[in-house]
Short mmCIF file of C-alpha atoms in Angstrom, two decimals:
data_model
loop_
_atom_site.label_atom_id
_atom_site.label_comp_id
_atom_site.label_asym_id
_atom_site.label_seq_id
_atom_site.Cartn_x
_atom_site.Cartn_y
_atom_site.Cartn_z
CA LEU B 17 0.00 0.00 0.00
CA HIS B 18 2.85 2.36 0.88
CA THR B 19 4.53 1.65 -2.49
CA THR B 20 1.24 2.29 -4.31
CA MET B 21 0.80 5.63 -2.52
CA ASN B 22 4.34 6.69 -3.44
CA GLN B 23 3.74 5.77 -7.08
CA SER B 24 0.48 7.72 -7.08
CA SER B 25 2.23 10.73 -5.51
CA SER B 26 5.03 10.57 -8.06
CA ALA B 27 2.54 10.42 -10.93
CA ALA B 28 0.57 13.41 -9.58
CA THR B 29 3.79 15.38 -9.17
CA LYS B 30 4.67 14.72 -12.77
CA VAL B 31 1.21 15.76 -13.97
CA VAL B 32 1.29 19.02 -11.96
CA LYS B 33 4.71 19.93 -13.38
CA GLN B 34 3.77 19.09 -16.97
CA LEU B 35 0.50 21.01 -16.92
CA SER B 36 2.10 24.02 -15.25
CA ASN B 37 4.90 24.18 -17.82
CA LYS B 38 2.40 23.86 -20.68
CA ILE B 39 0.34 26.77 -19.33
CA ILE B 40 3.42 28.95 -18.90
CA ASN B 41 4.59 28.17 -22.45
CA SER B 42 1.18 28.41 -24.14
CA SER B 43 0.23 31.48 -26.15
CA THR B 44 -3.48 30.85 -26.87
CA LYS B 45 -6.29 31.55 -24.43
CA PRO B 46 -8.39 28.44 -25.29
CA GLU B 47 -5.46 26.14 -24.64
CA ILE B 48 -4.49 28.00 -21.44
CA ARG B 49 -8.02 27.72 -20.07
CA SER B 50 -8.30 24.06 -20.98
CA LEU B 51 -5.02 23.31 -19.25
CA PHE B 52 -6.12 25.31 -16.20
CA VAL B 53 -9.18 23.06 -15.94
CA GLU B 54 -6.99 19.95 -15.87
CA LEU B 55 -4.53 21.46 -13.39
CA THR B 56 -7.36 22.61 -11.12
CA GLN B 57 -8.91 19.14 -11.07
CA THR B 58 -5.54 17.63 -10.17
CA LEU B 59 -4.93 20.15 -7.36
CA ASN B 60 -8.43 19.69 -5.95
CA THR B 61 -8.02 15.92 -5.91
CA THR B 62 -4.59 16.02 -4.29
CA SER B 63 -5.67 18.66 -1.74
CA GLU B 64 -8.63 16.52 -0.69
CA ALA B 65 -6.39 13.48 -0.30
CA HIS B 66 -3.89 15.57 1.67
CA TYR B 67 -6.65 16.86 3.96
CA ILE B 68 -7.97 13.36 4.65
CA SER B 69 -4.44 12.20 5.42
CA ALA B 70 -3.98 15.11 7.86
CA LEU B 71 -7.23 14.25 9.64
CA ASN B 72 -6.24 10.58 9.91
CA LYS B 73 -2.88 11.63 11.33
CA SER B 74 -4.62 13.72 13.99
CA GLN B 75 -6.48 10.60 15.15
CA LEU B 76 -3.34 8.49 15.69
CA ASN B 77 -2.65 9.36 19.31
CA VAL B 78 -6.10 8.97 20.86
CA THR B 79 -5.26 6.98 23.98
CA GLN B 80 -3.50 8.08 27.13
CA THR B 81 -0.25 6.17 27.41
CA ILE B 82 2.73 6.62 29.69
CA ARG B 83 5.30 7.48 27.03
CA PHE B 84 7.69 9.30 29.35
CA PRO B 85 7.90 7.36 32.65
CA ILE B 86 10.82 9.35 34.11
CA VAL B 87 8.98 12.65 33.79
CA GLN B 88 5.73 11.05 34.92
CA ASP B 89 7.30 9.55 38.07
CA ALA B 90 9.13 12.77 38.94
CA PHE B 91 5.99 14.82 38.49
CA ASN B 92 3.92 12.48 40.65
CA GLN B 93 6.47 12.73 43.47
CA ILE B 94 6.64 16.52 43.23
CA LEU B 95 2.85 16.76 43.15
CA LYS B 96 2.55 14.52 46.20
CA ASP B 97 5.02 16.67 48.15
CA ALA B 98 3.34 19.87 46.96
CA ASN B 99 -0.08 18.67 48.14
CA LYS B 100 1.39 17.96 51.57
CA TYR B 101 3.06 21.37 51.61
CA GLU B 102 -0.21 23.05 50.59
CA ASP B 103 -2.17 21.18 53.29
CA ASP B 104 0.34 22.31 55.93
CA SER B 105 0.17 25.88 54.61
CA ASN B 106 -3.62 25.85 54.68
CA GLN B 107 -3.62 24.66 58.29
CA GLN B 108 -1.27 27.50 59.28
CA HIS B 109 -3.37 30.00 57.31
CA HIS B 110 -6.53 28.74 59.02
CA LYS B 111 -4.92 29.21 62.42
CA ARG B 112 -3.98 32.81 61.55
CA GLN B 113 -7.50 33.47 60.36
CA MET B 114 -8.97 32.18 63.58
CA ASP B 115 -6.76 34.57 65.54
CA ARG B 116 -8.36 37.50 63.72
CA LYS B 117 -11.70 37.18 65.49
CA ASN B 118 -13.11 40.47 64.27
CA ARG B 119 -12.72 39.52 60.62
CA ILE B 120 -13.91 35.92 60.72
CA THR B 121 -17.02 34.94 58.79
CA PHE B 122 -17.96 31.71 57.15
CA HIS B 123 -17.38 33.20 53.69
CA SER B 124 -13.93 34.52 54.49
CA LEU B 125 -12.65 30.95 54.66
CA THR B 126 -13.89 30.13 51.16
CA ARG B 127 -13.13 33.30 49.16
CA VAL B 128 -10.53 36.05 49.04
CA ASP B 129 -10.89 39.22 51.12
CA ASP B 130 -12.80 42.19 49.71
CA GLU B 131 -9.56 44.17 49.40
CA ASP B 132 -8.05 41.39 47.28
CA GLU B 133 -11.28 41.09 45.30
CA GLU B 134 -10.96 44.70 44.15
CA GLN B 135 -7.47 44.01 42.81
CA LYS B 136 -8.50 40.78 41.09
CA PRO B 137 -8.10 40.90 37.30
CA LYS B 138 -11.35 41.54 35.50
CA LEU B 139 -11.98 38.03 34.23
CA SER B 140 -15.21 36.09 34.64
CA THR B 141 -16.09 32.57 35.71
CA SER B 142 -17.24 31.89 32.17
CA ASN B 143 -13.77 32.44 30.74
CA ALA B 144 -11.75 31.00 33.58
CA THR B 145 -13.41 27.71 34.48
CA TYR B 146 -10.73 25.34 35.66
CA GLY B 147 -9.46 22.35 33.67
CA GLU B 148 -6.40 20.12 33.97
CA THR B 149 -4.08 18.99 31.18
CA PRO B 150 -2.59 15.55 32.02
CA PRO B 151 1.22 15.36 32.22
CA THR B 152 1.39 12.70 29.51
CA THR B 153 -0.52 15.00 27.15
CA ILE B 154 1.93 17.85 27.74
CA SER B 155 4.91 15.53 27.27
CA SER B 156 3.45 14.25 24.01
CA LEU B 157 2.86 17.79 22.74
CA LEU B 158 6.34 19.02 23.69
CA HIS B 159 8.11 16.11 22.03
CA LEU B 160 6.00 16.66 18.92
CA LEU B 161 6.97 20.35 18.90
CA SER B 162 10.62 19.46 19.38
CA ASN B 163 10.48 17.12 16.39
CA HIS B 164 8.77 19.83 14.36
CA TYR B 165 11.29 22.48 15.32
CA ASP B 166 14.57 20.69 14.69
CA GLY B 167 13.97 16.97 14.42
CA GLY B 168 14.04 16.61 18.21
CA ARG B 169 17.76 17.38 18.37
CA THR B 170 17.67 20.69 20.19
CA THR B 171 16.20 22.63 23.07
CA PHE B 172 14.12 25.70 22.37
CA PRO B 173 15.86 29.09 22.44
CA GLY B 174 13.03 30.85 24.27
CA ASP B 175 10.63 30.34 27.17
CA PHE B 176 7.65 28.07 27.64
CA VAL B 177 4.59 30.08 28.74
CA ASP B 178 1.34 28.61 30.03
CA ALA B 179 -1.49 31.11 29.52
CA GLY B 180 -3.88 30.19 32.30
CA SER B 181 -1.57 27.92 34.33
CA GLY B 182 -4.06 26.86 37.00
CA ARG B 183 -2.46 24.74 39.72
CA GLY B 184 0.82 24.60 37.82
CA GLY B 185 1.05 21.01 36.59
CA VAL B 186 1.71 21.90 32.95
CA LEU B 187 4.61 24.17 33.85
CA CYS B 188 6.19 21.57 36.11
CA VAL B 189 6.07 18.91 33.38
CA ALA B 190 7.51 21.35 30.81
CA ALA B 191 10.40 22.09 33.16
CA LEU B 192 11.04 18.39 33.79
CA GLU B 193 11.23 17.74 30.05
CA GLY B 194 14.34 19.95 29.99
CA MET B 195 13.60 21.70 26.68
CA PHE B 196 13.44 25.27 28.04
CA GLU B 197 15.66 27.46 30.18
CA LYS B 198 12.62 29.21 31.65
CA CYS B 199 9.02 28.11 32.10
CA ARG B 200 6.50 30.63 33.35
CA GLY B 201 2.77 30.52 33.93
CA ILE B 202 0.12 33.18 34.42
CA GLU B 203 -3.01 32.47 36.47
CA TYR B 204 -5.51 34.99 37.83
CA ASP B 205 -7.16 32.75 40.47
CA LYS B 206 -5.36 33.17 43.80
CA ARG B 207 -6.36 29.78 45.16
CA HIS B 208 -4.97 28.01 42.11
CA SER B 209 -1.87 30.18 42.28
CA GLN B 210 -1.31 29.18 45.91
CA ALA B 211 -1.27 25.53 44.84
CA ALA B 212 1.09 26.40 41.98
CA PHE B 213 3.51 28.14 44.34
CA ALA B 214 3.57 25.00 46.51
CA LEU B 215 4.37 22.98 43.40
CA GLU B 216 7.17 25.41 42.52
CA ILE B 217 8.76 24.96 45.95
CA GLU B 218 8.72 21.19 45.68
CA TYR B 219 10.02 21.32 42.10
CA ASN B 220 12.95 23.45 43.29
CA LYS B 221 13.72 20.92 46.02
CA TYR B 222 13.60 18.06 43.55
CA ASN B 223 15.69 19.92 40.98
CA TYR B 224 18.28 20.94 43.56
CA LYS B 225 18.74 17.35 44.71
CA GLN B 226 19.13 16.19 41.12
CA GLN B 227 21.79 18.85 40.53
CA GLN B 228 23.59 17.81 43.71
CA LEU B 229 23.66 14.21 42.50
CA VAL B 230 25.20 15.28 39.20
CA ASN B 231 27.63 17.89 40.49
CA SER B 232 29.00 16.12 43.55
CA SER B 233 28.20 12.44 42.80
CA ALA B 234 26.14 12.36 45.97
CA THR B 235 25.34 8.94 47.36
CA ARG B 236 21.86 7.69 48.05
CA GLU B 237 22.56 8.10 51.77
CA GLU B 238 23.08 11.84 51.26
CA THR B 239 19.70 12.31 49.57
CA LYS B 240 17.31 10.62 51.94
CA ASP B 241 13.88 12.08 52.56
CA ASN B 242 15.17 13.68 55.77
CA ASP B 243 17.96 15.51 53.92
CA PRO B 244 18.70 18.84 55.70
CA ILE B 245 18.24 20.52 52.32
CA GLN B 246 14.51 19.99 52.57
CA GLU B 247 14.30 21.14 56.14
CA SER B 248 16.38 24.29 55.79
CA HIS B 249 15.37 25.23 52.22
CA ASP B 250 19.09 25.49 51.45
CA TYR B 251 18.68 25.91 47.71
CA ASP B 252 18.74 28.73 45.19
CA THR B 253 15.15 29.60 44.22
CA THR B 254 16.27 32.53 42.05
CA ALA B 255 17.93 30.05 39.69
CA SER B 256 14.72 28.06 39.24
CA CYS B 257 13.52 27.68 35.67
CA VAL B 258 9.90 27.68 36.91
CA GLN B 259 8.02 30.91 37.61
CA TYR B 260 4.36 31.23 38.54
CA ILE B 261 2.68 34.63 38.23
CA CYS B 262 -0.68 35.49 39.78
CA GLY B 263 -2.03 38.10 37.39
CA ASP B 264 -4.10 39.02 34.36
CA LEU B 265 -3.32 37.43 30.99
CA GLY B 266 -4.11 40.76 29.39
CA ASP B 267 -0.97 42.20 31.01
CA GLU B 268 1.36 39.47 29.72
CA THR B 269 3.61 40.33 26.75
CA PHE B 270 4.90 36.79 26.04
CA GLU B 271 8.28 38.38 25.30
CA GLY B 272 10.83 35.88 23.95
CA ALA B 273 8.58 32.81 24.16
CA SER B 274 9.23 29.80 21.94
CA VAL B 275 6.08 27.92 22.97
CA VAL B 276 2.84 29.36 24.35
CA TYR B 277 0.28 26.85 25.61
CA SER B 278 -3.33 27.55 26.57
CA ASN B 279 -6.04 25.18 27.74
CA ALA B 280 -8.62 27.49 26.18
CA VAL B 281 -11.59 25.13 26.18
CA VAL B 282 -13.93 27.50 28.02
CA PHE B 283 -12.33 30.87 27.26
CA ASP B 284 -14.97 33.36 26.18
CA SER B 285 -14.88 35.76 23.23
CA PRO B 286 -13.24 38.80 24.92
CA LEU B 287 -10.45 36.69 26.38
CA CYS B 288 -9.85 34.85 23.08
CA SER B 289 -9.73 38.18 21.25
CA THR B 290 -7.34 39.68 23.79
CA LEU B 291 -4.94 36.74 23.67
CA GLY B 292 -5.09 36.59 19.88
CA ARG B 293 -4.23 40.27 19.56
CA ILE B 294 -1.38 40.11 22.10
CA LEU B 295 0.17 36.93 20.68
CA ASP B 296 -0.06 38.09 17.08
CA ASP B 297 1.81 41.29 17.93
CA ALA B 298 4.17 39.77 20.52
CA ASN B 299 7.94 39.73 20.15
CA LEU B 300 8.24 35.93 20.12
CA GLN B 301 11.14 33.77 19.05
CA PRO B 302 11.36 33.08 15.29
CA ASN B 303 9.05 30.21 14.33
CA ALA B 304 7.44 30.21 17.80
CA PHE B 305 4.51 27.87 18.47
CA VAL B 306 1.10 28.64 19.98
CA VAL B 307 -0.75 25.50 21.12
CA THR B 308 -4.42 25.69 22.12
CA ALA B 309 -7.04 23.17 23.15
CA THR B 310 -10.33 23.25 21.20
CA LYS B 311 -10.18 26.91 20.17
CA GLN B 312 -7.87 28.68 17.75
CA PHE B 313 -7.08 32.32 18.45
CA ALA B 314 -7.14 34.89 15.64
CA LEU B 315 -3.47 34.76 14.58
CA PRO B 316 -2.96 36.11 11.04
CA SER B 317 0.83 35.98 11.36
CA PHE B 318 0.70 32.25 12.23
CA GLU B 319 -0.18 29.12 10.26
CA LEU B 320 -1.81 25.92 11.48
CA VAL B 321 0.95 23.31 11.19
CA ASP B 322 -0.52 20.37 13.10
CA MET B 323 -3.56 19.16 14.98
CA LEU B 324 -4.14 16.08 17.08
CA GLN B 325 -6.45 14.63 19.69
CA LEU B 326 -5.20 13.93 23.21
CA PRO B 327 -6.80 13.45 26.65
CA CYS B 328 -7.52 16.63 28.58
CA ASN B 329 -9.82 18.01 31.30
CA GLY B 330 -10.88 14.75 32.90
CA GLY B 331 -9.59 12.30 30.30
CA GLN B 332 -11.87 13.06 27.36
CA LEU B 333 -10.29 13.58 23.95
CA PHE B 334 -9.81 17.21 22.90
CA THR B 335 -8.41 18.61 19.68
CA PHE B 336 -5.15 20.52 20.04
CA TYR B 337 -4.22 23.10 17.42
CA ILE B 338 -0.53 23.85 16.82
CA ASN B 339 0.14 27.19 15.13
CA GLN B 340 3.58 28.48 14.11
CA LYS B 341 4.74 32.07 13.64
CA ARG B 342 5.63 33.07 10.09
CA THR B 343 8.47 35.51 9.53
CA SER B 344 7.91 35.57 5.76
CA SER B 345 5.52 34.35 3.07
CA GLY B 346 7.87 31.44 2.38
CA GLY B 347 5.56 29.13 4.26
CA GLY B 348 7.94 26.87 6.10
CA SER B 349 10.99 27.27 3.89
CA GLU B 350 13.29 28.63 6.63
CA ARG B 351 15.02 26.50 9.27
CA GLY B 352 12.74 25.40 12.07
CA ALA B 353 9.56 26.18 10.14
CA VAL B 354 6.93 23.53 9.51
CA PRO B 355 4.64 23.33 6.45
CA ALA B 356 1.04 24.24 7.16
CA VAL B 357 -1.40 21.37 7.61
CA SER B 358 -3.31 22.58 4.56
CA ASP B 359 -0.19 22.88 2.39
CA SER B 360 0.20 19.75 0.26
CA GLU B 361 3.44 18.71 -1.41
CA TYR B 362 2.01 19.74 -4.78
CA MET B 363 1.37 23.30 -3.57
CA ARG B 364 4.92 23.42 -2.25
CA LEU B 365 6.13 22.11 -5.60
CA LEU B 366 4.55 25.07 -7.42
CA ARG B 367 6.21 27.54 -5.05
CA SER B 368 9.63 25.89 -4.98
CA THR B 369 10.06 25.22 -8.71
CA HIS B 370 11.61 28.25 -10.40
CA THR B 371 11.28 28.85 -14.11
CA THR B 372 12.67 31.26 -16.63
CA SER B 373 10.44 33.39 -18.81
CA GLY B 374 10.39 30.56 -21.35
CA GLY B 375 8.95 28.15 -18.80
CA MET B 376 12.09 26.08 -18.30
CA GLU B 377 13.19 25.20 -14.78
CA GLY B 378 16.03 27.50 -14.03
CA SER B 379 17.88 29.67 -11.57
CA SER B 380 16.59 30.75 -8.19
CA SER B 381 16.51 34.36 -9.39
CA SER B 382 13.59 33.62 -11.70
CA SER B 383 9.99 33.59 -10.50
CA ASN B 384 8.43 30.38 -9.25
CA MET B 385 5.70 28.44 -11.04
CA MET B 386 2.89 29.63 -8.79
CA GLU B 387 3.71 33.31 -9.31
CA GLN B 388 3.66 32.86 -13.09
CA LEU B 389 0.48 30.77 -13.03
CA VAL B 390 -1.32 33.36 -10.90
CA ALA B 391 -0.32 36.14 -13.30
CA ILE B 392 -1.51 34.11 -16.32
CA SER B 393 -4.77 33.14 -14.62
CA LEU B 394 -5.62 36.80 -13.99
CA GLN B 395 -4.72 37.88 -17.51
CA ASP B 396 -5.91 35.05 -19.75
CA GLY B 397 -7.45 32.37 -17.53
CA GLY B 398 -11.05 33.54 -17.48
CA LEU B 399 -13.36 31.39 -15.35
CA ALA B 400 -10.89 28.52 -15.44
CA GLY B 401 -8.23 30.85 -14.02
CA LEU B 402 -10.49 31.88 -11.15
CA ALA B 403 -11.25 28.24 -10.41
CA PHE B 404 -7.50 27.58 -10.35
CA LEU B 405 -6.99 30.42 -7.85
CA ALA B 406 -9.75 28.97 -5.65
CA ALA B 407 -7.94 25.61 -5.78
CA LEU B 408 -4.74 27.34 -4.64
CA GLY B 409 -6.79 28.75 -1.76
CA ALA B 410 -6.94 25.31 -0.16
CA SER B 411 -3.43 26.04 1.19
CA GLU B 412 -3.00 28.56 4.00
CA THR B 413 0.49 29.39 2.72
CA ASN B 414 -0.85 30.13 -0.75
CA VAL B 415 -3.51 32.40 0.74
CA ARG B 416 -0.74 34.29 2.55
CA TYR B 417 0.91 34.83 -0.84
CA MET B 418 -2.40 35.94 -2.39
CA CYS B 419 -2.95 38.47 0.38
CA ASP B 420 0.44 40.01 -0.43
CA ASN B 421 -0.41 40.17 -4.15
CA HIS B 422 -2.03 43.60 -4.61
CA HIS B 423 -2.75 42.96 -8.29
CA LEU B 424 -4.70 39.83 -7.41
CA LEU B 425 -6.76 41.65 -4.76
CA SER B 426 -7.54 44.51 -7.15
CA SER B 427 -8.60 42.00 -9.79
CA LEU B 428 -10.82 40.23 -7.27
CA VAL B 429 -12.54 43.52 -6.44
CA SER B 430 -13.14 44.18 -10.13
CA LYS B 431 -14.51 40.70 -10.83
CA LEU B 432 -16.95 40.89 -7.90
CA GLN B 433 -18.48 44.18 -9.10
CA LEU B 434 -22.21 43.81 -9.65
CA GLY B 435 -22.57 46.77 -11.99
CA ASP B 436 -19.18 46.70 -13.67
CA GLY B 437 -19.99 44.59 -16.70
CA GLN B 438 -18.98 41.32 -15.05
CA ASP B 439 -21.17 38.36 -15.96
CA LEU B 440 -22.76 36.05 -13.40
CA PRO B 441 -20.26 33.15 -13.79
CA THR B 442 -17.32 35.52 -13.26
CA ARG B 443 -18.82 37.01 -10.11
CA ALA B 444 -19.71 33.54 -8.84
CA SER B 445 -16.17 32.27 -9.40
CA ALA B 446 -14.74 35.35 -7.69
CA SER B 447 -17.02 34.76 -4.67
CA ILE B 448 -15.77 31.17 -4.44
CA LEU B 449 -12.17 32.43 -4.38
CA LEU B 450 -13.13 34.93 -1.68
CA ARG B 451 -14.69 32.13 0.36
CA ALA B 452 -11.51 30.05 0.07
CA MET B 453 -9.34 32.96 1.25
CA SER B 454 -11.57 33.67 4.24
CA ALA B 455 -11.06 30.15 5.59
CA PHE B 456 -7.70 31.18 7.08
CA PRO B 457 -6.75 33.90 9.62
CA ILE B 458 -4.52 35.82 7.21
CA GLY B 459 -7.33 35.92 4.63
CA ARG B 460 -9.86 37.14 7.20
CA ARG B 461 -7.59 39.93 8.37
CA THR B 462 -6.81 40.99 4.79
CA ILE B 463 -10.49 41.19 3.87
CA ALA B 464 -11.26 43.13 7.06
CA GLN B 465 -8.62 45.73 6.22
CA ASP B 466 -9.51 46.16 2.52
CA ASP B 467 -12.21 48.81 2.25
CA ARG B 468 -12.61 48.33 -1.52
CA LEU B 469 -13.29 44.64 -1.08
CA LEU B 470 -15.76 45.20 1.76
CA ASP B 471 -17.59 47.88 -0.26
CA VAL B 472 -18.10 45.42 -3.12
CA MET B 473 -19.19 42.64 -0.77
CA PHE B 474 -21.77 44.79 1.01
CA SER B 475 -23.05 46.22 -2.29
CA SER B 476 -23.96 42.66 -3.32
CA LEU B 477 -26.06 42.31 -0.18
CA VAL B 478 -27.75 45.70 0.17
CA VAL B 479 -30.31 47.32 -2.17
CA LEU B 480 -29.28 50.97 -2.44
CA ASP B 481 -32.32 52.17 -4.38
CA LEU B 482 -35.55 50.85 -5.85
CA LEU B 483 -34.02 50.21 -9.28
CA ALA B 484 -31.00 48.30 -7.96
CA LYS B 485 -31.02 44.54 -7.68
CA ASN B 486 -29.20 42.31 -5.26
CA ASP B 487 -26.76 39.78 -6.67
CA HIS B 488 -27.63 36.12 -7.26
CA VAL B 489 -28.59 34.31 -4.06
CA LEU B 490 -25.72 31.81 -4.37
CA ILE B 491 -23.17 34.63 -4.70
CA ARG B 492 -24.68 36.43 -1.73
CA ALA B 493 -24.57 33.20 0.29
CA ASN B 494 -20.86 32.87 -0.50
CA ILE B 495 -20.29 36.47 0.55
CA VAL B 496 -22.22 36.03 3.81
CA ASP B 497 -20.19 32.88 4.50
CA SER B 498 -17.00 34.88 3.91
CA LEU B 499 -18.16 37.68 6.21
CA GLY B 500 -19.03 35.07 8.83
CA GLU B 501 -15.42 33.89 8.68
CA VAL B 502 -14.13 37.47 8.92
CA LEU B 503 -16.11 37.88 12.16
CA LYS B 504 -13.81 35.29 13.75
CA ASP B 505 -11.02 37.86 13.56
CA HIS B 506 -11.31 40.43 16.36
CA VAL B 507 -10.38 43.24 13.95
CA GLY B 508 -12.87 41.94 11.40
CA ASN B 509 -15.62 41.71 14.01
CA ASP B 510 -15.21 45.37 14.92
CA VAL B 511 -15.03 46.50 11.28
CA LEU B 512 -18.15 44.58 10.24
CA ALA B 513 -20.05 45.72 13.31
CA ASN B 514 -19.34 49.33 12.35
CA ARG B 515 -20.60 48.59 8.84
CA GLY B 516 -23.92 47.34 10.23
CA ILE B 517 -23.52 43.62 9.61
CA ASP B 518 -26.30 42.79 12.10
CA SER B 519 -29.02 44.75 10.30
CA VAL B 520 -27.77 43.64 6.87
CA VAL B 521 -28.01 39.97 7.79
CA ALA B 522 -31.37 40.42 9.49
CA ASN B 523 -32.76 41.98 6.30
CA LEU B 524 -31.32 39.15 4.21
CA VAL B 525 -33.15 36.57 6.32
CA ASP B 526 -36.43 38.41 5.66
CA ASP B 527 -35.72 38.95 1.95
CA THR B 528 -34.73 35.36 1.12
CA PRO B 529 -36.96 33.10 3.25
CA ASN B 530 -36.95 30.28 0.70
CA SER B 531 -33.20 29.97 0.33
CA GLU B 532 -31.89 27.32 2.69
CA MET B 533 -28.27 28.14 1.84
CA MET B 534 -28.74 31.85 2.58
CA THR B 535 -30.70 31.16 5.77
CA GLU B 536 -27.97 28.87 7.13
CA ALA B 537 -25.25 31.40 6.32
CA CYS B 538 -27.17 34.23 7.99
CA GLN B 539 -28.05 32.20 11.07
CA ALA B 540 -24.37 31.30 11.53
CA VAL B 541 -23.49 35.01 11.48
CA ILE B 542 -26.30 35.89 13.89
CA SER B 543 -25.28 33.16 16.37
CA PHE B 544 -21.64 34.14 16.23
CA ARG B 545 -22.42 37.81 16.76
CA ARG B 546 -24.51 36.91 19.81
CA TRP B 547 -21.65 34.82 21.18
CA ARG B 548 -19.22 37.67 20.52
CA SER B 549 -21.44 40.06 22.48
CA GLY B 550 -21.54 37.66 25.45
CA ALA B 551 -25.21 36.76 25.16
CA PRO B 552 -26.27 34.05 27.65
CA ASN B 553 -27.07 30.49 26.55
CA VAL B 554 -25.04 30.83 23.35
CA LEU B 555 -22.31 28.24 22.91
CA TRP B 556 -19.80 28.47 20.10
CA SER B 557 -17.98 25.19 19.53
CA GLU B 558 -16.20 26.07 16.32
CA THR B 559 -12.60 27.26 16.39
CA LEU B 560 -11.82 30.94 16.10
#
């Protein structure tokens, strides 16, 4: 089966190259368009196969297994000691509270003081419900990231940051894995932070004893449980690689991080938007990773490079999304960068194969195949060219290139114009391309920031006078779908809200009651807008 798949891949590669070269060398529009049809069919087929393969890969690790027993055993011992330390601390705290007779109430033993409550970061129970990530899940994720970054042969140059670190287990496991010089976590809940600080103390004890064993070849007799080190706290806490911070995630800069992790299963819209904005603008390490459970933040400068299912929050399987920072539009060409999940080998082939003006494979100074094919599709491709561009839109990396291509965006605006002499098939094909681009964060942000494109999109949905006509219902449904995707970007949500997206969609529902496609598109927008505004009893399970 593996041999058959390799043969099939080799044959498809050959077909993609041959068709691309023929298009570049052709001089007649009919032939160019016919070849574009064949190339588009091939790319669609290979992209679908690539997508299915990526989904199957994400299902491989679906059971909780002890893959890293040394880390697991060490963590369990540290956790056990930390729980004992926390119990002792709670008993001492309770005694102090009882001595303050004038301030004792039943509630004071179960919540923070009013003075502390005023200083508490302005987060809500809806966005900060507690959940635990098992140590084996974190170990699995970190080893996967290490393999992605440099084949598992190196430690990361920057920090590991846990956004919403809870009781501190994730940070402790990350430190034990030994891939980072510093691991820090931010948690707003003071009770969870107290538990995390206890874990930090016990981790420092454990780490100090391990260092003593290495540095001085200490014997087992010197490291018994009653070692004076534990009793006197004779160890350097300032040198610890673990740091827990009780504070607001909105104040964190994530400066210098290589990996940011967030168990974001129940984070609400404002918190997701805040973290997305901060992380997208943060001064992270080159090719840094952001890993989230269930939800993806709006990260236009990142690409989704992996996804998998692992146990989390009580043992159930959750989907983890791994996004990597992009420093260029090369899409994984630089060291340490990983190809996007959506980016098949055939898409990478088009970008990596350089040709001369005559279509022959040549020097690196010439343009690549995809650049030439995009230019030809806009000039001579007609409907077939637009279909080809939509096929390219299956790759997040290609969409990043399209968003940097000002000529392509201007052409898209022109081809979507309702009253600009464009026929229905051309506008329909352009709306399909727009829908493909909006499937990815970089496409959503680009659409949100392009006033010309938004003007054309809204003009297809709104009747400006009695003589004007709305566009075809299928085109409008595509546009509403695209706008629904743009709403998932916090910038896009604000822009569309200012343009009156709520009233526009409400009118569309009334104007097209018999169109199931339009109704579904509008209802999705309405539900998402309600979730964005924090309306009660609205759950949004899709990724951002």
